[in-house]
Amino acid sequence: MNLAIGKLERVPLREVWAHEAYDFTAWLEQNIDVVNEALDLEIISVDREQAAGKFSIDLVGEDASGRKLIIENQLEKSDHDHLGKLITYLTAMQAKAAIWIVREPRPEHVAAIGWLNQALDADFYMVKVEAVRIAGSPAAPLLTLIAGPSEEAKEVGMARKEFAERYAIRNRWWTGLIERSKPKSRLHAHITPGDYSWIGVSSGFRGLNLNYSVKQDSRTAELYIDRGKSCEDENKALFDQLESHKSEIETAFGGALNWEGLEGKRACRISLTLTDGGYRSPDELWPTLQDSQIDAMIRLERALKPFILRLKGER
C-alpha cells in the first residue's frame, strides 16, 4: 500500500502572528486548549492584559483546582527582561504557576526555570512555540515543553532549603557559643563562626585538635587525633599513649569519657557527648546548653594537657 506522506514545514512565527500582543496573545486567549494539551493542564479561563503595577500581564488564568496562573508570551529569543517580568507578575498576582512561551529558549533561561522550580513554592513552565504546516495547509501551532515542574525538582528544592536552614542555624549556634566562651577561655576565642557541624583549634601538638561539634539534639567536646592520610599508625600510637592514662585523665576531667579508637578509620577521638539538647532545641535553652558544652571543653583541655605534653612523636 502506497501512502502519501506529507513533509512538515516550519513557518516563521511573524507570518502567522505579526504582532505579539494583538495577534498571538489574542489568539491564545481563544485557544487556551493548545496550552492545556501541551502541558497537561486544565486552564478553564483566561483574561488579557491585567495590570501588575505599571506593567500589563499578557494572560492571567485559573485552572480547574482554582489555582491562579500567569502567561508571558515572547515571540523572540528568551531574555532577562521577560524572566524578570515573569517573576514580578507571579508575585504581584500571588499566582501559583507561571508559563513563559518563547520562540527560542536560551540555555541559561532553561536552567533558571529549573532552579525556580526547586527554589520556590510555585510551578514554572518554559514552552517553545513554533508554527508548522504540511503541503500548503494552514499553519498550525506546535508547543513543546522545554522545562517544567516535577516531583523530583520539588524534593531537591526542599533538600536544599533544609541544608541552607541547617547551615544558618549552626552558624548562629557557633556565634553564640564563641561569644559565651570568651570570658571563660581564650582557647576558641579567635575562631570564625562557620556553617558546619564542628569548629576546632590545635591543641599545640600536630594532628591533635580540640573540637566542638553540634547536632540537632546533642553536642560534643572532643580531642580529635588525625595526622592525615597514611598516618593511621601514628594516630593510633598517639591515642594509645593517652589511653594508657585513662584513669588519671578521667579523674582530672571529673567523669567518664568516650575513648574511640575508630577501628577501620584513620582518626581517633576522646570525647564527651551531651545528649540533653542541640541546635534544634528552643532558642531560650541555647545559653544553658552552650555553657555546659564550653565547661566540658575547658575541663577536657585541662585534663589532657599534661599528658599531651608528654606524648612521644613528631610535634
PDB file of C-alpha atoms in Angstrom:
ATOM      1  CA  MET A   1       0.000   0.000   0.000  1.00  0.00           C
ATOM      2  CA  ASN A   2       1.362   3.368  -1.006  1.00  0.00           C
ATOM      3  CA  LEU A   3       0.634   6.090   1.494  1.00  0.00           C
ATOM      4  CA  ALA A   4       1.063   9.753   0.680  1.00  0.00           C
ATOM      5  CA  ILE A   5       3.233  11.249   3.409  1.00  0.00           C
ATOM      6  CA  GLY A   6       3.495  14.986   3.578  1.00  0.00           C
ATOM      7  CA  LYS A   7       6.551  16.974   4.605  1.00  0.00           C
ATOM      8  CA  LEU A   8       6.311  19.063   7.748  1.00  0.00           C
ATOM      9  CA  GLU A   9       7.420  22.649   7.169  1.00  0.00           C
ATOM     10  CA  ARG A  10       8.130  25.315   9.756  1.00  0.00           C
ATOM     11  CA  VAL A  11       6.599  28.721   9.169  1.00  0.00           C
ATOM     12  CA  PRO A  12       8.151  31.956  10.516  1.00  0.00           C
ATOM     13  CA  LEU A  13       6.091  32.986  13.522  1.00  0.00           C
ATOM     14  CA  ARG A  14       5.673  36.559  12.345  1.00  0.00           C
ATOM     15  CA  GLU A  15       3.966  35.307   9.187  1.00  0.00           C
ATOM     16  CA  VAL A  16       1.292  33.736  11.380  1.00  0.00           C
ATOM     17  CA  TRP A  17       1.123  36.254  14.238  1.00  0.00           C
ATOM     18  CA  ALA A  18       2.534  39.577  13.111  1.00  0.00           C
ATOM     19  CA  HIS A  19       2.097  41.250  16.484  1.00  0.00           C
ATOM     20  CA  GLU A  20       2.859  39.539  19.784  1.00  0.00           C
ATOM     21  CA  ALA A  21       0.077  41.148  21.825  1.00  0.00           C
ATOM     22  CA  TYR A  22      -2.632  41.904  19.275  1.00  0.00           C
ATOM     23  CA  ASP A  23      -2.287  38.675  17.330  1.00  0.00           C
ATOM     24  CA  PHE A  24      -0.599  35.874  19.300  1.00  0.00           C
ATOM     25  CA  THR A  25      -1.884  36.728  22.794  1.00  0.00           C
ATOM     26  CA  ALA A  26      -5.380  37.356  21.451  1.00  0.00           C
ATOM     27  CA  TRP A  27      -5.295  34.041  19.572  1.00  0.00           C
ATOM     28  CA  LEU A  28      -4.001  32.188  22.643  1.00  0.00           C
ATOM     29  CA  GLU A  29      -6.799  33.599  24.794  1.00  0.00           C
ATOM     30  CA  GLN A  30      -9.314  31.963  22.463  1.00  0.00           C
ATOM     31  CA  ASN A  31      -7.325  28.738  22.077  1.00  0.00           C
ATOM     32  CA  ILE A  32      -6.027  28.019  25.560  1.00  0.00           C
ATOM     33  CA  ASP A  33      -6.708  24.305  24.983  1.00  0.00           C
ATOM     34  CA  VAL A  34      -3.458  24.259  22.989  1.00  0.00           C
ATOM     35  CA  VAL A  35      -1.567  25.081  26.185  1.00  0.00           C
ATOM     36  CA  ASN A  36      -3.600  22.541  28.168  1.00  0.00           C
ATOM     37  CA  GLU A  37      -2.683  19.785  25.710  1.00  0.00           C
ATOM     38  CA  ALA A  38       0.996  20.672  25.659  1.00  0.00           C
ATOM     39  CA  LEU A  39       1.374  20.947  29.435  1.00  0.00           C
ATOM     40  CA  ASP A  40      -1.309  18.519  30.606  1.00  0.00           C
ATOM     41  CA  LEU A  41      -3.107  21.310  32.471  1.00  0.00           C
ATOM     42  CA  GLU A  42      -6.771  22.248  32.922  1.00  0.00           C
ATOM     43  CA  ILE A  43      -6.836  26.015  32.444  1.00  0.00           C
ATOM     44  CA  ILE A  44     -10.527  26.909  32.355  1.00  0.00           C
ATOM     45  CA  SER A  45     -10.458  30.689  31.922  1.00  0.00           C
ATOM     46  CA  VAL A  46      -8.006  33.408  30.897  1.00  0.00           C
ATOM     47  CA  ASP A  47      -8.122  37.201  30.763  1.00  0.00           C
ATOM     48  CA  ARG A  48      -5.860  39.520  28.757  1.00  0.00           C
ATOM     49  CA  GLU A  49      -3.718  42.468  29.761  1.00  0.00           C
ATOM     50  CA  GLN A  50      -4.271  42.568  33.512  1.00  0.00           C
ATOM     51  CA  ALA A  51      -2.319  45.242  35.357  1.00  0.00           C
ATOM     52  CA  ALA A  52       0.596  44.448  37.680  1.00  0.00           C
ATOM     53  CA  GLY A  53       1.789  47.837  38.877  1.00  0.00           C
ATOM     54  CA  LYS A  54       2.965  49.756  35.806  1.00  0.00           C
ATOM     55  CA  PHE A  55       3.006  46.606  33.680  1.00  0.00           C
ATOM     56  CA  SER A  56       0.390  44.535  31.874  1.00  0.00           C
ATOM     57  CA  ILE A  57       0.369  40.761  32.120  1.00  0.00           C
ATOM     58  CA  ASP A  58      -0.275  39.012  28.802  1.00  0.00           C
ATOM     59  CA  LEU A  59      -2.707  36.455  30.233  1.00  0.00           C
ATOM     60  CA  VAL A  60      -3.978  35.627  33.718  1.00  0.00           C
ATOM     61  CA  GLY A  61      -5.815  32.347  34.083  1.00  0.00           C
ATOM     62  CA  GLU A  62      -7.259  29.882  36.533  1.00  0.00           C
ATOM     63  CA  ASP A  63      -7.161  26.107  36.435  1.00  0.00           C
ATOM     64  CA  ALA A  64      -9.791  23.587  37.469  1.00  0.00           C
ATOM     65  CA  SER A  65      -8.471  23.472  41.049  1.00  0.00           C
ATOM     66  CA  GLY A  66      -8.735  27.244  41.422  1.00  0.00           C
ATOM     67  CA  ARG A  67      -5.010  27.969  41.116  1.00  0.00           C
ATOM     68  CA  LYS A  68      -4.196  31.329  39.587  1.00  0.00           C
ATOM     69  CA  LEU A  69      -1.558  31.317  36.842  1.00  0.00           C
ATOM     70  CA  ILE A  70       0.071  33.854  34.543  1.00  0.00           C
ATOM     71  CA  ILE A  71       1.254  33.504  30.955  1.00  0.00           C
ATOM     72  CA  GLU A  72       4.017  35.631  29.441  1.00  0.00           C
ATOM     73  CA  ASN A  73       4.487  35.477  25.673  1.00  0.00           C
ATOM     74  CA  GLN A  74       7.653  36.289  23.743  1.00  0.00           C
ATOM     75  CA  LEU A  75       7.882  35.601  20.011  1.00  0.00           C
ATOM     76  CA  GLU A  76      11.653  36.111  20.165  1.00  0.00           C
ATOM     77  CA  LYS A  77      14.635  34.598  21.969  1.00  0.00           C
ATOM     78  CA  SER A  78      14.105  34.471  25.713  1.00  0.00           C
ATOM     79  CA  ASP A  79      15.762  37.350  27.573  1.00  0.00           C
ATOM     80  CA  HIS A  80      16.440  38.556  31.108  1.00  0.00           C
ATOM     81  CA  ASP A  81      13.785  41.246  30.898  1.00  0.00           C
ATOM     82  CA  HIS A  82      10.966  38.773  30.332  1.00  0.00           C
ATOM     83  CA  LEU A  83      12.304  36.408  33.002  1.00  0.00           C
ATOM     84  CA  GLY A  84      12.167  39.295  35.459  1.00  0.00           C
ATOM     85  CA  LYS A  85       8.621  40.122  34.359  1.00  0.00           C
ATOM     86  CA  LEU A  86       7.576  36.504  34.807  1.00  0.00           C
ATOM     87  CA  ILE A  87       8.694  36.505  38.451  1.00  0.00           C
ATOM     88  CA  THR A  88       7.323  40.001  39.092  1.00  0.00           C
ATOM     89  CA  TYR A  89       3.904  39.139  37.667  1.00  0.00           C
ATOM     90  CA  LEU A  90       3.725  35.860  39.575  1.00  0.00           C
ATOM     91  CA  THR A  91       4.429  37.716  42.820  1.00  0.00           C
ATOM     92  CA  ALA A  92       2.098  40.627  42.082  1.00  0.00           C
ATOM     93  CA  MET A  93      -0.827  38.345  41.271  1.00  0.00           C
ATOM     94  CA  GLN A  94       0.011  35.836  44.040  1.00  0.00           C
ATOM     95  CA  ALA A  95      -0.208  33.160  41.362  1.00  0.00           C
ATOM     96  CA  LYS A  96       0.820  29.540  41.820  1.00  0.00           C
ATOM     97  CA  ALA A  97       2.076  28.904  38.301  1.00  0.00           C
ATOM     98  CA  ALA A  98       3.845  30.834  35.538  1.00  0.00           C
ATOM     99  CA  ILE A  99       4.066  29.875  31.859  1.00  0.00           C
ATOM    100  CA  TRP A 100       6.687  31.512  29.616  1.00  0.00           C
ATOM    101  CA  ILE A 101       6.070  30.911  25.908  1.00  0.00           C
ATOM    102  CA  VAL A 102       9.044  31.821  23.686  1.00  0.00           C
ATOM    103  CA  ARG A 103      10.275  31.363  20.144  1.00  0.00           C
ATOM    104  CA  GLU A 104      13.773  30.314  21.190  1.00  0.00           C
ATOM    105  CA  PRO A 105      14.653  29.344  24.764  1.00  0.00           C
ATOM    106  CA  ARG A 106      18.202  30.263  25.753  1.00  0.00           C
ATOM    107  CA  PRO A 107      20.029  27.591  27.806  1.00  0.00           C
ATOM    108  CA  GLU A 108      20.619  29.964  30.723  1.00  0.00           C
ATOM    109  CA  HIS A 109      16.895  30.693  30.963  1.00  0.00           C
ATOM    110  CA  VAL A 110      16.017  26.996  30.792  1.00  0.00           C
ATOM    111  CA  ALA A 111      18.396  26.496  33.718  1.00  0.00           C
ATOM    112  CA  ALA A 112      16.796  29.431  35.561  1.00  0.00           C
ATOM    113  CA  ILE A 113      13.329  27.896  35.197  1.00  0.00           C
ATOM    114  CA  GLY A 114      14.702  24.636  36.578  1.00  0.00           C
ATOM    115  CA  TRP A 115      16.152  26.476  39.565  1.00  0.00           C
ATOM    116  CA  LEU A 116      12.906  28.357  40.202  1.00  0.00           C
ATOM    117  CA  ASN A 117      11.006  25.072  40.299  1.00  0.00           C
ATOM    118  CA  GLN A 118      13.373  23.874  43.010  1.00  0.00           C
ATOM    119  CA  ALA A 119      13.584  27.093  44.984  1.00  0.00           C
ATOM    120  CA  LEU A 120      10.034  28.482  45.040  1.00  0.00           C
ATOM    121  CA  ASP A 121       6.651  27.165  46.047  1.00  0.00           C
ATOM    122  CA  ALA A 122       5.222  27.667  42.554  1.00  0.00           C
ATOM    123  CA  ASP A 123       5.275  25.887  39.199  1.00  0.00           C
ATOM    124  CA  PHE A 124       7.258  27.376  36.296  1.00  0.00           C
ATOM    125  CA  TYR A 125       6.969  26.273  32.679  1.00  0.00           C
ATOM    126  CA  MET A 126       9.081  27.239  29.685  1.00  0.00           C
ATOM    127  CA  VAL A 127       7.410  26.435  26.371  1.00  0.00           C
ATOM    128  CA  LYS A 128       8.808  26.713  22.857  1.00  0.00           C
ATOM    129  CA  VAL A 129       6.274  27.870  20.251  1.00  0.00           C
ATOM    130  CA  GLU A 130       6.568  27.084  16.554  1.00  0.00           C
ATOM    131  CA  ALA A 131       4.241  27.259  13.573  1.00  0.00           C
ATOM    132  CA  VAL A 132       4.134  24.325  11.154  1.00  0.00           C
ATOM    133  CA  ARG A 133       2.180  23.158   8.102  1.00  0.00           C
ATOM    134  CA  ILE A 134       2.040  20.210   5.699  1.00  0.00           C
ATOM    135  CA  ALA A 135       1.802  20.556   1.940  1.00  0.00           C
ATOM    136  CA  GLY A 136       0.390  24.055   1.917  1.00  0.00           C
ATOM    137  CA  SER A 137      -2.074  23.507   4.757  1.00  0.00           C
ATOM    138  CA  PRO A 138      -2.960  26.359   7.112  1.00  0.00           C
ATOM    139  CA  ALA A 139      -0.273  26.990   9.696  1.00  0.00           C
ATOM    140  CA  ALA A 140      -0.745  25.154  12.997  1.00  0.00           C
ATOM    141  CA  PRO A 141       0.794  25.890  16.401  1.00  0.00           C
ATOM    142  CA  LEU A 142       3.352  23.489  17.858  1.00  0.00           C
ATOM    143  CA  LEU A 143       4.048  23.969  21.582  1.00  0.00           C
ATOM    144  CA  THR A 144       6.861  21.971  23.191  1.00  0.00           C
ATOM    145  CA  LEU A 145       7.522  21.873  26.920  1.00  0.00           C
ATOM    146  CA  ILE A 146      11.198  22.695  27.475  1.00  0.00           C
ATOM    147  CA  ALA A 147      11.270  22.935  31.275  1.00  0.00           C
ATOM    148  CA  GLY A 148       8.630  22.420  33.902  1.00  0.00           C
ATOM    149  CA  PRO A 149       7.917  21.330  37.474  1.00  0.00           C
ATOM    150  CA  SER A 150       8.396  17.784  38.714  1.00  0.00           C
ATOM    151  CA  GLU A 151       8.225  15.915  41.998  1.00  0.00           C
ATOM    152  CA  GLU A 152      11.964  15.295  41.799  1.00  0.00           C
ATOM    153  CA  ALA A 153      12.694  19.015  41.395  1.00  0.00           C
ATOM    154  CA  LYS A 154      10.499  19.880  44.383  1.00  0.00           C
ATOM    155  CA  GLU A 155      12.235  17.234  46.501  1.00  0.00           C
ATOM    156  CA  VAL A 156      15.650  18.603  45.521  1.00  0.00           C
ATOM    157  CA  GLY A 157      14.425  22.096  46.355  1.00  0.00           C
ATOM    158  CA  MET A 158      13.195  21.015  49.781  1.00  0.00           C
ATOM    159  CA  ALA A 159      16.504  19.299  50.499  1.00  0.00           C
ATOM    160  CA  ARG A 160      18.426  22.441  49.529  1.00  0.00           C
ATOM    161  CA  LYS A 161      16.225  24.593  51.751  1.00  0.00           C
ATOM    162  CA  GLU A 162      16.779  22.216  54.652  1.00  0.00           C
ATOM    163  CA  PHE A 163      20.550  22.327  54.132  1.00  0.00           C
ATOM    164  CA  ALA A 164      20.537  26.133  53.906  1.00  0.00           C
ATOM    165  CA  GLU A 165      18.442  26.388  57.062  1.00  0.00           C
ATOM    166  CA  ARG A 166      20.745  23.950  58.852  1.00  0.00           C
ATOM    167  CA  TYR A 167      23.831  25.953  57.877  1.00  0.00           C
ATOM    168  CA  ALA A 168      22.259  29.203  59.094  1.00  0.00           C
ATOM    169  CA  ILE A 169      21.202  27.694  62.427  1.00  0.00           C
ATOM    170  CA  ARG A 170      24.627  26.175  63.050  1.00  0.00           C
ATOM    171  CA  ASN A 171      26.324  29.475  62.222  1.00  0.00           C
ATOM    172  CA  ARG A 172      24.112  31.153  64.813  1.00  0.00           C
ATOM    173  CA  TRP A 173      24.938  28.421  67.337  1.00  0.00           C
ATOM    174  CA  TRP A 174      28.694  28.867  66.876  1.00  0.00           C
ATOM    175  CA  THR A 175      28.427  32.655  67.018  1.00  0.00           C
ATOM    176  CA  GLY A 176      26.696  32.424  70.390  1.00  0.00           C
ATOM    177  CA  LEU A 177      28.979  29.725  71.756  1.00  0.00           C
ATOM    178  CA  ILE A 178      32.177  31.570  70.847  1.00  0.00           C
ATOM    179  CA  GLU A 179      30.945  34.790  72.448  1.00  0.00           C
ATOM    180  CA  ARG A 180      29.901  32.960  75.616  1.00  0.00           C
ATOM    181  CA  SER A 181      33.237  31.141  75.797  1.00  0.00           C
ATOM    182  CA  LYS A 182      35.440  34.243  75.665  1.00  0.00           C
ATOM    183  CA  PRO A 183      35.104  35.286  79.346  1.00  0.00           C
ATOM    184  CA  LYS A 184      35.904  31.704  80.404  1.00  0.00           C
ATOM    185  CA  SER A 185      38.627  30.589  77.996  1.00  0.00           C
ATOM    186  CA  ARG A 186      40.656  32.043  75.135  1.00  0.00           C
ATOM    187  CA  LEU A 187      41.000  28.603  73.550  1.00  0.00           C
ATOM    188  CA  HIS A 188      38.424  29.201  70.772  1.00  0.00           C
ATOM    189  CA  ALA A 189      38.145  32.970  71.097  1.00  0.00           C
ATOM    190  CA  HIS A 190      39.605  33.710  67.665  1.00  0.00           C
ATOM    191  CA  ILE A 191      37.576  31.144  65.713  1.00  0.00           C
ATOM    192  CA  THR A 192      35.317  32.498  62.969  1.00  0.00           C
ATOM    193  CA  PRO A 193      31.797  31.025  63.270  1.00  0.00           C
ATOM    194  CA  GLY A 194      31.196  28.518  60.493  1.00  0.00           C
ATOM    195  CA  ASP A 195      28.246  26.721  58.928  1.00  0.00           C
ATOM    196  CA  TYR A 196      29.349  23.157  59.511  1.00  0.00           C
ATOM    197  CA  SER A 197      28.759  20.777  62.391  1.00  0.00           C
ATOM    198  CA  TRP A 198      32.117  21.403  64.066  1.00  0.00           C
ATOM    199  CA  ILE A 199      34.733  24.034  64.839  1.00  0.00           C
ATOM    200  CA  GLY A 200      38.150  23.459  66.350  1.00  0.00           C
ATOM    201  CA  VAL A 201      41.658  24.612  67.205  1.00  0.00           C
ATOM    202  CA  SER A 202      45.001  22.895  67.548  1.00  0.00           C
ATOM    203  CA  SER A 203      45.997  21.550  70.944  1.00  0.00           C
ATOM    204  CA  GLY A 204      49.573  22.597  70.218  1.00  0.00           C
ATOM    205  CA  PHE A 205      50.584  19.076  69.153  1.00  0.00           C
ATOM    206  CA  ARG A 206      50.380  18.393  65.418  1.00  0.00           C
ATOM    207  CA  GLY A 207      47.288  16.458  64.409  1.00  0.00           C
ATOM    208  CA  LEU A 208      45.565  16.807  67.779  1.00  0.00           C
ATOM    209  CA  ASN A 209      42.659  19.246  67.646  1.00  0.00           C
ATOM    210  CA  LEU A 210      40.203  20.355  70.296  1.00  0.00           C
ATOM    211  CA  ASN A 211      36.856  20.404  68.537  1.00  0.00           C
ATOM    212  CA  TYR A 212      33.320  21.359  69.357  1.00  0.00           C
ATOM    213  CA  SER A 213      30.568  19.641  67.374  1.00  0.00           C
ATOM    214  CA  VAL A 214      26.800  20.027  67.430  1.00  0.00           C
ATOM    215  CA  LYS A 215      23.894  18.005  66.045  1.00  0.00           C
ATOM    216  CA  GLN A 216      20.152  18.529  66.204  1.00  0.00           C
ATOM    217  CA  ASP A 217      19.781  17.006  69.671  1.00  0.00           C
ATOM    218  CA  SER A 218      23.311  16.666  71.040  1.00  0.00           C
ATOM    219  CA  ARG A 219      26.665  18.408  71.283  1.00  0.00           C
ATOM    220  CA  THR A 220      30.232  17.277  71.883  1.00  0.00           C
ATOM    221  CA  ALA A 221      33.597  18.447  73.184  1.00  0.00           C
ATOM    222  CA  GLU A 222      36.454  16.300  71.899  1.00  0.00           C
ATOM    223  CA  LEU A 223      40.131  15.783  71.215  1.00  0.00           C
ATOM    224  CA  TYR A 224      40.336  14.625  67.599  1.00  0.00           C
ATOM    225  CA  ILE A 225      43.507  12.826  66.534  1.00  0.00           C
ATOM    226  CA  ASP A 226      44.251  12.898  62.814  1.00  0.00           C
ATOM    227  CA  ARG A 227      47.616  13.498  61.174  1.00  0.00           C
ATOM    228  CA  GLY A 228      46.250  12.932  57.693  1.00  0.00           C
ATOM    229  CA  LYS A 229      46.327  10.184  55.103  1.00  0.00           C
ATOM    230  CA  SER A 230      48.811   7.328  55.551  1.00  0.00           C
ATOM    231  CA  CYS A 231      49.180   8.223  59.235  1.00  0.00           C
ATOM    232  CA  GLU A 232      46.819   5.666  60.746  1.00  0.00           C
ATOM    233  CA  ASP A 233      49.609   4.021  62.736  1.00  0.00           C
ATOM    234  CA  GLU A 234      50.754   7.373  64.144  1.00  0.00           C
ATOM    235  CA  ASN A 235      47.209   8.309  65.082  1.00  0.00           C
ATOM    236  CA  LYS A 236      46.670   5.006  66.870  1.00  0.00           C
ATOM    237  CA  ALA A 237      50.017   5.255  68.670  1.00  0.00           C
ATOM    238  CA  LEU A 238      49.163   8.735  69.997  1.00  0.00           C
ATOM    239  CA  PHE A 239      45.704   7.569  71.058  1.00  0.00           C
ATOM    240  CA  ASP A 240      47.184   4.533  72.844  1.00  0.00           C
ATOM    241  CA  GLN A 241      49.654   6.732  74.750  1.00  0.00           C
ATOM    242  CA  LEU A 242      46.797   8.880  76.036  1.00  0.00           C
ATOM    243  CA  GLU A 243      44.539   5.894  76.745  1.00  0.00           C
ATOM    244  CA  SER A 244      47.251   4.388  78.921  1.00  0.00           C
ATOM    245  CA  HIS A 245      46.497   7.315  81.294  1.00  0.00           C
ATOM    246  CA  LYS A 246      42.735   6.929  81.000  1.00  0.00           C
ATOM    247  CA  SER A 247      42.083   6.702  84.749  1.00  0.00           C
ATOM    248  CA  GLU A 248      44.169   9.785  85.533  1.00  0.00           C
ATOM    249  CA  ILE A 249      42.652  11.811  82.695  1.00  0.00           C
ATOM    250  CA  GLU A 250      39.071  10.932  83.657  1.00  0.00           C
ATOM    251  CA  THR A 251      39.781  11.754  87.294  1.00  0.00           C
ATOM    252  CA  ALA A 252      41.119  15.173  86.285  1.00  0.00           C
ATOM    253  CA  PHE A 253      38.172  15.674  83.930  1.00  0.00           C
ATOM    254  CA  GLY A 254      35.658  14.735  86.605  1.00  0.00           C
ATOM    255  CA  GLY A 255      33.833  11.941  84.814  1.00  0.00           C
ATOM    256  CA  ALA A 256      33.900   9.218  82.192  1.00  0.00           C
ATOM    257  CA  LEU A 257      34.892   9.998  78.605  1.00  0.00           C
ATOM    258  CA  ASN A 258      34.317   8.211  75.308  1.00  0.00           C
ATOM    259  CA  TRP A 259      37.538   6.611  74.057  1.00  0.00           C
ATOM    260  CA  GLU A 260      37.131   5.824  70.362  1.00  0.00           C
ATOM    261  CA  GLY A 261      39.964   4.131  68.521  1.00  0.00           C
ATOM    262  CA  LEU A 262      37.711   4.285  65.425  1.00  0.00           C
ATOM    263  CA  GLU A 263      38.769   0.877  64.130  1.00  0.00           C
ATOM    264  CA  GLY A 264      38.880   0.832  60.334  1.00  0.00           C
ATOM    265  CA  LYS A 265      39.192   4.602  60.165  1.00  0.00           C
ATOM    266  CA  ARG A 266      42.316   6.699  60.242  1.00  0.00           C
ATOM    267  CA  ALA A 267      41.315   9.070  63.066  1.00  0.00           C
ATOM    268  CA  CYS A 268      40.714   8.603  66.786  1.00  0.00           C
ATOM    269  CA  ARG A 269      38.930  10.709  69.401  1.00  0.00           C
ATOM    270  CA  ILE A 270      38.431  11.251  73.098  1.00  0.00           C
ATOM    271  CA  SER A 271      35.152  12.997  73.783  1.00  0.00           C
ATOM    272  CA  LEU A 272      32.155  13.825  75.915  1.00  0.00           C
ATOM    273  CA  THR A 273      28.759  13.953  74.227  1.00  0.00           C
ATOM    274  CA  LEU A 274      25.918  15.822  75.905  1.00  0.00           C
ATOM    275  CA  THR A 275      22.548  14.462  74.828  1.00  0.00           C
ATOM    276  CA  ASP A 276      20.147  16.891  76.520  1.00  0.00           C
ATOM    277  CA  GLY A 277      19.883  19.224  73.521  1.00  0.00           C
ATOM    278  CA  GLY A 278      21.402  20.610  70.330  1.00  0.00           C
ATOM    279  CA  TYR A 279      20.800  23.286  67.707  1.00  0.00           C
ATOM    280  CA  ARG A 280      17.162  22.228  67.266  1.00  0.00           C
ATOM    281  CA  SER A 281      16.456  22.980  70.924  1.00  0.00           C
ATOM    282  CA  PRO A 282      14.388  26.110  71.680  1.00  0.00           C
ATOM    283  CA  ASP A 283      16.450  29.303  71.459  1.00  0.00           C
ATOM    284  CA  GLU A 284      15.864  30.143  75.122  1.00  0.00           C
ATOM    285  CA  LEU A 285      17.751  26.953  76.087  1.00  0.00           C
ATOM    286  CA  TRP A 286      20.794  27.694  73.944  1.00  0.00           C
ATOM    287  CA  PRO A 287      22.778  29.680  76.563  1.00  0.00           C
ATOM    288  CA  THR A 288      22.495  26.874  79.124  1.00  0.00           C
ATOM    289  CA  LEU A 289      23.347  24.200  76.556  1.00  0.00           C
ATOM    290  CA  GLN A 290      26.318  26.181  75.237  1.00  0.00           C
ATOM    291  CA  ASP A 291      27.625  26.884  78.730  1.00  0.00           C
ATOM    292  CA  SER A 292      27.701  23.182  79.593  1.00  0.00           C
ATOM    293  CA  GLN A 293      29.475  22.421  76.304  1.00  0.00           C
ATOM    294  CA  ILE A 294      32.049  25.143  76.996  1.00  0.00           C
ATOM    295  CA  ASP A 295      32.551  23.797  80.527  1.00  0.00           C
ATOM    296  CA  ALA A 296      33.133  20.306  79.114  1.00  0.00           C
ATOM    297  CA  MET A 297      35.745  21.659  76.680  1.00  0.00           C
ATOM    298  CA  ILE A 298      37.587  23.592  79.389  1.00  0.00           C
ATOM    299  CA  ARG A 299      37.712  20.535  81.654  1.00  0.00           C
ATOM    300  CA  LEU A 300      38.748  18.265  78.761  1.00  0.00           C
ATOM    301  CA  GLU A 301      41.605  20.540  77.691  1.00  0.00           C
ATOM    302  CA  ARG A 302      42.896  20.888  81.261  1.00  0.00           C
ATOM    303  CA  ALA A 303      42.698  17.142  81.892  1.00  0.00           C
ATOM    304  CA  LEU A 304      44.520  16.241  78.679  1.00  0.00           C
ATOM    305  CA  LYS A 305      47.139  18.998  78.546  1.00  0.00           C
ATOM    306  CA  PRO A 306      49.739  17.430  80.916  1.00  0.00           C
ATOM    307  CA  PHE A 307      49.570  14.133  79.028  1.00  0.00           C
ATOM    308  CA  ILE A 308      49.671  15.750  75.580  1.00  0.00           C
ATOM    309  CA  LEU A 309      52.913  17.467  76.631  1.00  0.00           C
ATOM    310  CA  ARG A 310      54.398  14.015  77.397  1.00  0.00           C
ATOM    311  CA  LEU A 311      53.454  12.447  74.077  1.00  0.00           C
ATOM    312  CA  LYS A 312      56.192  10.804  72.094  1.00  0.00           C
ATOM    313  CA  GLY A 313      56.149  11.648  68.418  1.00  0.00           C
ATOM    314  CA  GLU A 314      56.883  14.420  65.956  1.00  0.00           C
ATOM    315  CA  ARG A 315      55.381  17.684  67.172  1.00  0.00           C
TER     316      ARG A 315
END
